[in-house]
Amino acid sequence: MISENVNRVKQAIEKKCLECGRKPEDIKLVAVSKYFGIDAILQVKACGIDNFGENRAQELTLKFDRLGDSVIWHFIGTLQKNKVKYAVRCAEFIHSVDSLDLLYEINKKAESFGKIQKILFEVKTSEEESKSGVNSEEEIFKLAEEAKKLPNIRAIGLMTISPLTEDEKLVRKSFSYLRNLKEMLKRNGYDYLELSMGMTSDFEIAIEEGSTILRIGSAIFGQRDYSKDWRQI
Ligand SMILES: *Cc1c(COP(=O)(O)O)cnc(C)c1O
């Protein structure tokens, strides 16, 4: 049952917050709805969740055209330049900005939609080859500096995906790297508020390490059926 899942996740967040002296209301829960349909999203929404995350521009567009602004959309996947217009049209937050090219394109499309696009920079915090994201401090500073100059961009934080491993130490290292990077940016005048980190398997560690946005999918919706055609939602 979806409502039981949501309650279980909410309780786990509260418990962990209590343990480490944080306030649950300082943490935004984004329900990652990729591969799940409108009915499931509405069930989650009925449990008081307003933020939903999608990782493919076309799937996001399809759901946005059904649900519009009745929920808050987060684009969390790898973004190709030619798909930027879809993400900007639908998403209040884009979590996955990792190049100047993408930044400029988002600014351009945001201008054409007459909106200020909130973005986060995705940072590569592990050695995994498959992971995308900015992978040097120099690069993140360059992005932060450019973002400041772009009128239709508002950079609000950093995002990462932890390495796929059972080794809790490596996961923690990845999250604490992101937190330290945020603090370093702050000392240099880029005062970002948000740390988007923590998924089903590691959100408790992420809370301990300072996460402000959790992106949780399967703990809420159940296992994803990757053979399912997402157009049939
Ligand atoms: C799918 C996805 C999630 C959620 O994953 P779960 O393990 O199901 O919680 C979070 N972040 C990103 C970027 C994703 O693609």
PDB file of N, CA and C in Angstrom, residues 173-230:
ATOM      1  N   LYS A 173      31.143   9.188   2.509  1.00  0.00           N
ATOM      2  CA  LYS A 173      32.212  10.027   1.984  1.00  0.00           C
ATOM      3  C   LYS A 173      31.700  10.894   0.818  1.00  0.00           C
ATOM      4  N   SER A 174      30.900  10.288  -0.015  1.00  0.00           N
ATOM      5  CA  SER A 174      30.338  11.008  -1.148  1.00  0.00           C
ATOM      6  C   SER A 174      29.433  12.163  -0.667  1.00  0.00           C
ATOM      7  N   PHE A 175      28.590  11.895   0.327  1.00  0.00           N
ATOM      8  CA  PHE A 175      27.691  12.934   0.844  1.00  0.00           C
ATOM      9  C   PHE A 175      28.463  14.021   1.593  1.00  0.00           C
ATOM     10  N   SER A 176      29.467  13.622   2.373  1.00  0.00           N
ATOM     11  CA  SER A 176      30.182  14.648   3.137  1.00  0.00           C
ATOM     12  C   SER A 176      31.035  15.507   2.207  1.00  0.00           C
ATOM     13  N   TYR A 177      31.481  14.919   1.108  1.00  0.00           N
ATOM     14  CA  TYR A 177      32.193  15.718   0.102  1.00  0.00           C
ATOM     15  C   TYR A 177      31.274  16.827  -0.422  1.00  0.00           C
ATOM     16  N   LEU A 178      30.028  16.468  -0.706  1.00  0.00           N
ATOM     17  CA  LEU A 178      29.084  17.460  -1.235  1.00  0.00           C
ATOM     18  C   LEU A 178      28.819  18.569  -0.206  1.00  0.00           C
ATOM     19  N   ARG A 179      28.675  18.154   1.066  1.00  0.00           N
ATOM     20  CA  ARG A 179      28.439  19.150   2.116  1.00  0.00           C
ATOM     21  C   ARG A 179      29.630  20.099   2.244  1.00  0.00           C
ATOM     22  N   ASN A 180      30.826  19.548   2.207  1.00  0.00           N
ATOM     23  CA  ASN A 180      32.018  20.387   2.313  1.00  0.00           C
ATOM     24  C   ASN A 180      32.146  21.337   1.126  1.00  0.00           C
ATOM     25  N   LEU A 181      31.763  20.844  -0.027  1.00  0.00           N
ATOM     26  CA  LEU A 181      31.807  21.683  -1.222  1.00  0.00           C
ATOM     27  C   LEU A 181      30.837  22.863  -1.074  1.00  0.00           C
ATOM     28  N   LYS A 182      29.671  22.582  -0.534  1.00  0.00           N
ATOM     29  CA  LYS A 182      28.684  23.643  -0.308  1.00  0.00           C
ATOM     30  C   LYS A 182      29.251  24.678   0.658  1.00  0.00           C
ATOM     31  N   GLU A 183      29.931  24.199   1.702  1.00  0.00           N
ATOM     32  CA  GLU A 183      30.508  25.138   2.674  1.00  0.00           C
ATOM     33  C   GLU A 183      31.634  25.967   2.057  1.00  0.00           C
ATOM     34  N   MET A 184      32.396  25.330   1.206  1.00  0.00           N
ATOM     35  CA  MET A 184      33.477  26.059   0.540  1.00  0.00           C
ATOM     36  C   MET A 184      32.913  27.128  -0.401  1.00  0.00           C
ATOM     37  N   LEU A 185      31.850  26.782  -1.118  1.00  0.00           N
ATOM     38  CA  LEU A 185      31.211  27.762  -1.991  1.00  0.00           C
ATOM     39  C   LEU A 185      30.681  28.936  -1.161  1.00  0.00           C
ATOM     40  N   LYS A 186      30.135  28.607  -0.013  1.00  0.00           N
ATOM     41  CA  LYS A 186      29.589  29.657   0.857  1.00  0.00           C
ATOM     42  C   LYS A 186      30.680  30.643   1.296  1.00  0.00           C
ATOM     43  N   ARG A 187      31.832  30.100   1.659  1.00  0.00           N
ATOM     44  CA  ARG A 187      32.956  30.978   2.058  1.00  0.00           C
ATOM     45  C   ARG A 187      33.391  31.884   0.922  1.00  0.00           C
ATOM     46  N   ASN A 188      33.045  31.502  -0.287  1.00  0.00           N
ATOM     47  CA  ASN A 188      33.429  32.298  -1.448  1.00  0.00           C
ATOM     48  C   ASN A 188      32.269  33.112  -2.026  1.00  0.00           C
ATOM     49  N   GLY A 189      31.220  33.241  -1.250  1.00  0.00           N
ATOM     50  CA  GLY A 189      30.134  34.125  -1.661  1.00  0.00           C
ATOM     51  C   GLY A 189      28.991  33.472  -2.412  1.00  0.00           C
ATOM     52  N   TYR A 190      29.013  32.168  -2.542  1.00  0.00           N
ATOM     53  CA  TYR A 190      27.894  31.471  -3.197  1.00  0.00           C
ATOM     54  C   TYR A 190      27.124  30.724  -2.125  1.00  0.00           C
ATOM     55  N   ASP A 191      26.106  31.393  -1.627  1.00  0.00           N
ATOM     56  CA  ASP A 191      25.427  30.829  -0.456  1.00  0.00           C
ATOM     57  C   ASP A 191      24.243  29.959  -0.875  1.00  0.00           C
ATOM     58  N   TYR A 192      24.527  28.751  -1.293  1.00  0.00           N
ATOM     59  CA  TYR A 192      23.470  27.837  -1.689  1.00  0.00           C
ATOM     60  C   TYR A 192      22.876  27.173  -0.453  1.00  0.00           C
ATOM     61  N   LEU A 193      21.561  26.949  -0.517  1.00  0.00           N
ATOM     62  CA  LEU A 193      20.892  26.398   0.658  1.00  0.00           C
ATOM     63  C   LEU A 193      20.701  24.890   0.583  1.00  0.00           C
ATOM     64  N   GLU A 194      20.566  24.388  -0.635  1.00  0.00           N
ATOM     65  CA  GLU A 194      20.089  23.012  -0.752  1.00  0.00           C
ATOM     66  C   GLU A 194      21.175  21.983  -1.068  1.00  0.00           C
ATOM     67  N   LEU A 195      21.020  20.834  -0.415  1.00  0.00           N
ATOM     68  CA  LEU A 195      21.835  19.660  -0.737  1.00  0.00           C
ATOM     69  C   LEU A 195      20.864  18.544  -1.123  1.00  0.00           C
ATOM     70  N   SER A 196      20.810  18.218  -2.404  1.00  0.00           N
ATOM     71  CA  SER A 196      19.919  17.166  -2.876  1.00  0.00           C
ATOM     72  C   SER A 196      20.694  15.855  -2.891  1.00  0.00           C
ATOM     73  N   MET A 197      20.488  15.070  -1.842  1.00  0.00           N
ATOM     74  CA  MET A 197      21.196  13.784  -1.773  1.00  0.00           C
ATOM     75  C   MET A 197      20.418  12.828  -0.878  1.00  0.00           C
ATOM     76  N   GLY A 198      20.479  11.542  -1.225  1.00  0.00           N
ATOM     77  CA  GLY A 198      19.773  10.527  -0.460  1.00  0.00           C
ATOM     78  C   GLY A 198      18.626   9.944  -1.256  1.00  0.00           C
ATOM     79  N   MET A 199      18.686   8.614  -1.460  1.00  0.00           N
ATOM     80  CA  MET A 199      17.644   7.877  -2.163  1.00  0.00           C
ATOM     81  C   MET A 199      17.152   6.755  -1.231  1.00  0.00           C
ATOM     82  N   THR A 200      16.390   5.819  -1.773  1.00  0.00           N
ATOM     83  CA  THR A 200      15.821   4.770  -0.925  1.00  0.00           C
ATOM     84  C   THR A 200      16.879   4.061  -0.069  1.00  0.00           C
ATOM     85  N   SER A 201      18.014   3.736  -0.685  1.00  0.00           N
ATOM     86  CA  SER A 201      18.982   2.886   0.018  1.00  0.00           C
ATOM     87  C   SER A 201      19.878   3.663   0.986  1.00  0.00           C
ATOM     88  N   ASP A 202      19.894   4.996   0.858  1.00  0.00           N
ATOM     89  CA  ASP A 202      20.899   5.712   1.654  1.00  0.00           C
ATOM     90  C   ASP A 202      20.405   7.027   2.264  1.00  0.00           C
ATOM     91  N   PHE A 203      19.073   7.211   2.338  1.00  0.00           N
ATOM     92  CA  PHE A 203      18.601   8.532   2.776  1.00  0.00           C
ATOM     93  C   PHE A 203      18.908   8.825   4.245  1.00  0.00           C
ATOM     94  N   GLU A 204      19.039   7.745   5.041  1.00  0.00           N
ATOM     95  CA  GLU A 204      19.332   8.009   6.453  1.00  0.00           C
ATOM     96  C   GLU A 204      20.755   8.563   6.639  1.00  0.00           C
ATOM     97  N   ILE A 205      21.678   8.007   5.875  1.00  0.00           N
ATOM     98  CA  ILE A 205      23.054   8.541   5.902  1.00  0.00           C
ATOM     99  C   ILE A 205      23.051   9.980   5.381  1.00  0.00           C
ATOM    100  N   ALA A 206      22.267  10.204   4.326  1.00  0.00           N
ATOM    101  CA  ALA A 206      22.202  11.552   3.740  1.00  0.00           C
ATOM    102  C   ALA A 206      21.682  12.576   4.753  1.00  0.00           C
ATOM    103  N   ILE A 207      20.701  12.180   5.552  1.00  0.00           N
ATOM    104  CA  ILE A 207      20.179  13.096   6.583  1.00  0.00           C
ATOM    105  C   ILE A 207      21.288  13.425   7.583  1.00  0.00           C
ATOM    106  N   GLU A 208      22.006  12.404   8.002  1.00  0.00           N
ATOM    107  CA  GLU A 208      23.120  12.644   8.938  1.00  0.00           C
ATOM    108  C   GLU A 208      24.155  13.592   8.353  1.00  0.00           C
ATOM    109  N   GLU A 209      24.314  13.533   7.043  1.00  0.00           N
ATOM    110  CA  GLU A 209      25.343  14.354   6.395  1.00  0.00           C
ATOM    111  C   GLU A 209      24.817  15.704   5.898  1.00  0.00           C
ATOM    112  N   GLY A 210      23.569  16.024   6.263  1.00  0.00           N
ATOM    113  CA  GLY A 210      23.093  17.381   5.990  1.00  0.00           C
ATOM    114  C   GLY A 210      22.166  17.558   4.805  1.00  0.00           C
ATOM    115  N   SER A 211      21.658  16.476   4.257  1.00  0.00           N
ATOM    116  CA  SER A 211      20.753  16.603   3.113  1.00  0.00           C
ATOM    117  C   SER A 211      19.549  17.499   3.423  1.00  0.00           C
ATOM    118  N   THR A 212      19.126  18.292   2.440  1.00  0.00           N
ATOM    119  CA  THR A 212      17.895  19.078   2.597  1.00  0.00           C
ATOM    120  C   THR A 212      16.818  18.640   1.603  1.00  0.00           C
ATOM    121  N   ILE A 213      17.213  17.857   0.610  1.00  0.00           N
ATOM    122  CA  ILE A 213      16.236  17.312  -0.344  1.00  0.00           C
ATOM    123  C   ILE A 213      16.517  15.816  -0.537  1.00  0.00           C
ATOM    124  N   LEU A 214      15.546  14.990  -0.181  1.00  0.00           N
ATOM    125  CA  LEU A 214      15.689  13.545  -0.405  1.00  0.00           C
ATOM    126  C   LEU A 214      14.904  13.178  -1.655  1.00  0.00           C
ATOM    127  N   ARG A 215      15.500  12.352  -2.501  1.00  0.00           N
ATOM    128  CA  ARG A 215      14.816  11.891  -3.719  1.00  0.00           C
ATOM    129  C   ARG A 215      14.532  10.396  -3.559  1.00  0.00           C
ATOM    130  N   ILE A 216      13.294  10.090  -3.165  1.00  0.00           N
ATOM    131  CA  ILE A 216      12.995   8.697  -2.829  1.00  0.00           C
ATOM    132  C   ILE A 216      11.934   8.120  -3.759  1.00  0.00           C
ATOM    133  N   GLY A 217      12.293   7.023  -4.413  1.00  0.00           N
ATOM    134  CA  GLY A 217      11.378   6.385  -5.348  1.00  0.00           C
ATOM    135  C   GLY A 217      10.794   5.094  -4.821  1.00  0.00           C
ATOM    136  N   SER A 218      11.586   4.020  -4.881  1.00  0.00           N
ATOM    137  CA  SER A 218      11.016   2.695  -4.618  1.00  0.00           C
ATOM    138  C   SER A 218      10.478   2.498  -3.202  1.00  0.00           C
ATOM    139  N   ALA A 219      11.016   3.176  -2.215  1.00  0.00           N
ATOM    140  CA  ALA A 219      10.466   3.026  -0.863  1.00  0.00           C
ATOM    141  C   ALA A 219       9.045   3.569  -0.781  1.00  0.00           C
ATOM    142  N   ILE A 220       8.676   4.426  -1.726  1.00  0.00           N
ATOM    143  CA  ILE A 220       7.332   4.999  -1.741  1.00  0.00           C
ATOM    144  C   ILE A 220       6.424   4.264  -2.746  1.00  0.00           C
ATOM    145  N   PHE A 221       6.921   4.111  -3.965  1.00  0.00           N
ATOM    146  CA  PHE A 221       6.072   3.568  -5.036  1.00  0.00           C
ATOM    147  C   PHE A 221       6.164   2.045  -5.180  1.00  0.00           C
ATOM    148  N   GLY A 222       7.196   1.443  -4.593  1.00  0.00           N
ATOM    149  CA  GLY A 222       7.448   0.013  -4.814  1.00  0.00           C
ATOM    150  C   GLY A 222       8.493  -0.164  -5.911  1.00  0.00           C
ATOM    151  N   GLN A 223       8.783  -1.425  -6.238  1.00  0.00           N
ATOM    152  CA  GLN A 223       9.799  -1.697  -7.262  1.00  0.00           C
ATOM    153  C   GLN A 223       9.351  -1.189  -8.635  1.00  0.00           C
ATOM    154  N   ARG A 224      10.285  -0.621  -9.362  1.00  0.00           N
ATOM    155  CA  ARG A 224       9.960  -0.169 -10.724  1.00  0.00           C
ATOM    156  C   ARG A 224       9.992  -1.342 -11.698  1.00  0.00           C
ATOM    157  N   ASP A 225       9.030  -1.328 -12.617  1.00  0.00           N
ATOM    158  CA  ASP A 225       9.008  -2.352 -13.661  1.00  0.00           C
ATOM    159  C   ASP A 225       9.608  -1.735 -14.917  1.00  0.00           C
ATOM    160  N   TYR A 226      10.898  -2.026 -15.148  1.00  0.00           N
ATOM    161  CA  TYR A 226      11.606  -1.363 -16.246  1.00  0.00           C
ATOM    162  C   TYR A 226      11.155  -1.845 -17.625  1.00  0.00           C
ATOM    163  N   SER A 227      10.403  -2.936 -17.643  1.00  0.00           N
ATOM    164  CA  SER A 227       9.934  -3.418 -18.949  1.00  0.00           C
ATOM    165  C   SER A 227       8.665  -2.675 -19.376  1.00  0.00           C
ATOM    166  N   LYS A 228       8.115  -1.927 -18.442  1.00  0.00           N
ATOM    167  CA  LYS A 228       6.859  -1.227 -18.729  1.00  0.00           C
ATOM    168  C   LYS A 228       7.094  -0.053 -19.678  1.00  0.00           C
ATOM    169  N   ASP A 229       6.153   0.148 -20.564  1.00  0.00           N
ATOM    170  CA  ASP A 229       6.237   1.271 -21.490  1.00  0.00           C
ATOM    171  C   ASP A 229       5.714   2.520 -20.772  1.00  0.00           C
ATOM    172  N   TRP A 230       6.602   3.490 -20.559  1.00  0.00           N
ATOM    173  CA  TRP A 230       6.207   4.667 -19.764  1.00  0.00           C
ATOM    174  C   TRP A 230       5.133   5.508 -20.442  1.00  0.00           C
TER     175      TRP A 230
END
